[in-house]
Amino acid sequence: MFHSSIVLAILPPLSLFTAAGADSPSLSIENIKFSSYYLMVSPSAQGPRQGLLDFTLINSAVGVAIACSAKNSNSFAIFSPSISYECDFAPAGGEVRDDDWCWTNSATFNFDTTEPKVYNLTVQMSWSCEK
């Protein structure tokens, strides 16, 4: 059994890097949806507001898409880098199998929009493989 982990960072020109070894899997972030709304009730009163981020994380070693999402109620969809969000994946591992296979141990991300016109997404993922 071996354990691997990867950290992805996406900055306004898209850049991906891995912290794994030479046999690094291919990783992708797909179906990115970022939206926000801010409703003014009157000139002096704020109404509802919300920011949403959804994306799919795909690691070729694991072979199962992982859904990630975040929601906040800050003005103008300002996401703080100090908040970690958990991605949704099916836990696995420890089963006895005859084939080589990998499973996700953890997948979290941080999203930072505190600097104007900069959207910094940091994904942290670890997985294990049985060979």
C-alpha atoms as a printed R data frame, in Angstrom:
    type eleno elety resid chain resno       x      y       z
1   ATOM     1    CA   MET     A     1   0.000  0.000   0.000
2   ATOM     2    CA   PHE     A     2   1.225  3.491  -0.713
3   ATOM     3    CA   HIS     A     3  -0.232  6.917  -0.045
4   ATOM     4    CA   SER     A     4  -0.102  9.908  -2.356
5   ATOM     5    CA   SER     A     5  -1.235 13.455  -2.027
6   ATOM     6    CA   ILE     A     6  -1.616 16.349  -4.401
7   ATOM     7    CA   VAL     A     7  -2.073 20.050  -3.956
8   ATOM     8    CA   LEU     A     8  -3.563 22.020  -6.837
9   ATOM     9    CA   ALA     A     9  -3.551 25.769  -7.073
10  ATOM    10    CA   ILE     A    10  -5.528 27.658  -9.669
11  ATOM    11    CA   LEU     A    11  -4.709 31.286 -10.185
12  ATOM    12    CA   PRO     A    12  -5.886 33.580 -12.934
13  ATOM    13    CA   PRO     A    13  -3.717 32.088 -15.536
14  ATOM    14    CA   LEU     A    14  -4.504 28.457 -14.817
15  ATOM    15    CA   SER     A    15  -1.562 26.632 -13.253
16  ATOM    16    CA   LEU     A    16  -1.482 23.122 -11.844
17  ATOM    17    CA   PHE     A    17   1.358 21.494  -9.975
18  ATOM    18    CA   THR     A    18   1.679 18.225  -8.115
19  ATOM    19    CA   ALA     A    19   3.549 17.214  -5.003
20  ATOM    20    CA   ALA     A    20   3.511 13.540  -5.954
21  ATOM    21    CA   GLY     A    21   6.299 11.489  -7.524
22  ATOM    22    CA   ALA     A    22   7.255 10.814 -11.140
23  ATOM    23    CA   ASP     A    23   4.212  8.603 -11.726
24  ATOM    24    CA   SER     A    24   1.815 11.438 -11.017
25  ATOM    25    CA   PRO     A    25  -1.760 10.899 -12.113
26  ATOM    26    CA   SER     A    26  -3.554 13.327 -14.343
27  ATOM    27    CA   LEU     A    27  -5.801 15.702 -12.450
28  ATOM    28    CA   SER     A    28  -8.498 18.001 -13.687
29  ATOM    29    CA   ILE     A    29 -11.046 20.401 -12.327
30  ATOM    30    CA   GLU     A    30 -14.167 20.438 -14.457
31  ATOM    31    CA   ASN     A    31 -17.657 21.951 -14.491
32  ATOM    32    CA   ILE     A    32 -16.593 25.038 -12.533
33  ATOM    33    CA   LYS     A    33 -19.563 27.209 -11.563
34  ATOM    34    CA   PHE     A    34 -19.014 30.433  -9.619
35  ATOM    35    CA   SER     A    35 -21.929 32.760  -9.002
36  ATOM    36    CA   SER     A    36 -23.094 35.391  -6.590
37  ATOM    37    CA   TYR     A    37 -25.938 37.739  -5.994
38  ATOM    38    CA   TYR     A    38 -26.504 40.746  -3.789
39  ATOM    39    CA   LEU     A    39 -29.986 42.207  -3.487
40  ATOM    40    CA   MET     A    40 -30.523 45.784  -2.324
41  ATOM    41    CA   VAL     A    41 -33.873 46.121  -0.562
42  ATOM    42    CA   SER     A    42 -33.660 49.905  -0.359
43  ATOM    43    CA   PRO     A    43 -30.878 52.494  -0.700
44  ATOM    44    CA   SER     A    44 -30.037 52.046   2.974
45  ATOM    45    CA   ALA     A    45 -30.754 48.346   3.520
46  ATOM    46    CA   GLN     A    46 -28.985 45.237   2.332
47  ATOM    47    CA   GLY     A    47 -31.057 42.273   1.309
48  ATOM    48    CA   PRO     A    48 -30.063 38.665   0.834
49  ATOM    49    CA   ARG     A    49 -26.656 37.852  -0.622
50  ATOM    50    CA   GLN     A    50 -24.853 34.645  -1.437
51  ATOM    51    CA   GLY     A    51 -21.777 33.289  -3.202
52  ATOM    52    CA   LEU     A    52 -21.613 29.775  -4.651
53  ATOM    53    CA   LEU     A    53 -18.759 27.680  -6.030
54  ATOM    54    CA   ASP     A    54 -19.184 24.167  -7.470
55  ATOM    55    CA   PHE     A    55 -16.705 22.027  -9.386
56  ATOM    56    CA   THR     A    56 -15.798 18.415 -10.096
57  ATOM    57    CA   LEU     A    57 -12.346 17.089  -9.198
58  ATOM    58    CA   ILE     A    58 -11.087 14.161 -11.279
59  ATOM    59    CA   ASN     A    59  -7.970 12.174 -10.357
60  ATOM    60    CA   SER     A    60  -7.068  9.497 -12.930
61  ATOM    61    CA   ALA     A    61  -5.551  7.294 -10.190
62  ATOM    62    CA   VAL     A    62  -8.863  7.075  -8.348
63  ATOM    63    CA   GLY     A    63 -11.137  7.073 -11.388
64  ATOM    64    CA   VAL     A    64 -14.168  8.446  -9.522
65  ATOM    65    CA   ALA     A    65 -15.329 12.055  -9.878
66  ATOM    66    CA   ILE     A    66 -15.441 14.037  -6.633
67  ATOM    67    CA   ALA     A    67 -18.023 16.806  -6.171
68  ATOM    68    CA   CYS     A    68 -16.843 19.957  -4.390
69  ATOM    69    CA   SER     A    69 -18.976 22.940  -3.406
70  ATOM    70    CA   ALA     A    70 -18.926 26.000  -1.182
71  ATOM    71    CA   LYS     A    71 -21.537 28.533  -0.195
72  ATOM    72    CA   ASN     A    72 -21.249 31.749   1.784
73  ATOM    73    CA   SER     A    73 -23.422 34.702   2.660
74  ATOM    74    CA   ASN     A    74 -20.778 37.427   2.504
75  ATOM    75    CA   SER     A    75 -21.299 40.524   0.417
76  ATOM    76    CA   PHE     A    76 -20.203 40.192  -3.200
77  ATOM    77    CA   ALA     A    77 -19.240 36.501  -2.794
78  ATOM    78    CA   ILE     A    78 -16.083 37.213  -0.825
79  ATOM    79    CA   PHE     A    79 -14.660 33.832   0.203
80  ATOM    80    CA   SER     A    80 -12.080 33.778   2.988
81  ATOM    81    CA   PRO     A    81  -8.931 31.672   2.479
82  ATOM    82    CA   SER     A    82  -9.069 30.572   6.133
83  ATOM    83    CA   ILE     A    83 -12.213 28.461   5.590
84  ATOM    84    CA   SER     A    84 -11.744 24.877   4.351
85  ATOM    85    CA   TYR     A    85 -14.559 23.130   2.533
86  ATOM    86    CA   GLU     A    86 -14.956 19.341   2.359
87  ATOM    87    CA   CYS     A    87 -15.547 17.671  -0.997
88  ATOM    88    CA   ASP     A    88 -18.117 14.899  -1.277
89  ATOM    89    CA   PHE     A    89 -16.738 11.439  -2.064
90  ATOM    90    CA   ALA     A    90 -17.594  7.862  -1.201
91  ATOM    91    CA   PRO     A    91 -15.216  6.493   1.453
92  ATOM    92    CA   ALA     A    92 -13.485  3.245   0.535
93  ATOM    93    CA   GLY     A    93 -10.396  1.234   1.296
94  ATOM    94    CA   GLY     A    94  -9.423 -1.816   3.244
95  ATOM    95    CA   GLU     A    95 -11.372 -4.239   1.061
96  ATOM    96    CA   VAL     A    96  -9.644 -7.367  -0.211
97  ATOM    97    CA   ARG     A    97  -9.447 -7.219  -4.006
98  ATOM    98    CA   ASP     A    98  -7.459 -9.026  -6.664
99  ATOM    99    CA   ASP     A    99  -6.859 -5.979  -8.866
100 ATOM   100    CA   ASP     A   100  -4.796 -2.812  -8.365
101 ATOM   101    CA   TRP     A   101  -7.014  0.027  -7.208
102 ATOM   102    CA   CYS     A   102  -6.957  3.423  -5.511
103 ATOM   103    CA   TRP     A   103  -9.412  5.348  -3.344
104 ATOM   104    CA   THR     A   104  -9.707  8.867  -1.950
105 ATOM   105    CA   ASN     A   105  -8.789  9.453   1.688
106 ATOM   106    CA   SER     A   106  -9.555 13.163   1.826
107 ATOM   107    CA   ALA     A   107 -10.402 16.064  -0.471
108 ATOM   108    CA   THR     A   108 -10.735 19.641   0.758
109 ATOM   109    CA   PHE     A   109 -10.334 23.073  -0.766
110 ATOM   110    CA   ASN     A   110  -9.986 26.747   0.096
111 ATOM   111    CA   PHE     A   111 -11.221 29.578  -2.092
112 ATOM   112    CA   ASP     A   112  -9.846 33.098  -1.719
113 ATOM   113    CA   THR     A   113 -11.554 36.073  -3.341
114 ATOM   114    CA   THR     A   114 -10.404 38.698  -0.830
115 ATOM   115    CA   GLU     A   115  -8.122 40.423  -3.358
116 ATOM   116    CA   PRO     A   116 -10.115 42.204  -6.094
117 ATOM   117    CA   LYS     A   117 -10.132 40.375  -9.460
118 ATOM   118    CA   VAL     A   118  -8.072 37.454  -8.070
119 ATOM   119    CA   TYR     A   119  -9.682 34.027  -7.553
120 ATOM   120    CA   ASN     A   120  -7.346 31.603  -5.785
121 ATOM   121    CA   LEU     A   121  -8.554 28.016  -5.496
122 ATOM   122    CA   THR     A   122  -6.377 25.573  -3.522
123 ATOM   123    CA   VAL     A   123  -7.319 21.891  -3.543
124 ATOM   124    CA   GLN     A   124  -5.803 19.311  -1.193
125 ATOM   125    CA   MET     A   125  -6.401 15.654  -1.949
126 ATOM   126    CA   SER     A   126  -4.895 12.417  -0.689
127 ATOM   127    CA   TRP     A   127  -5.498  8.857  -1.809
128 ATOM   128    CA   SER     A   128  -4.225  5.346  -1.175
129 ATOM   129    CA   CYS     A   129  -3.575  2.486  -3.567
130 ATOM   130    CA   GLU     A   130  -3.422 -1.282  -3.147
131 ATOM   131    CA   LYS     A   131  -0.978 -2.974  -5.524
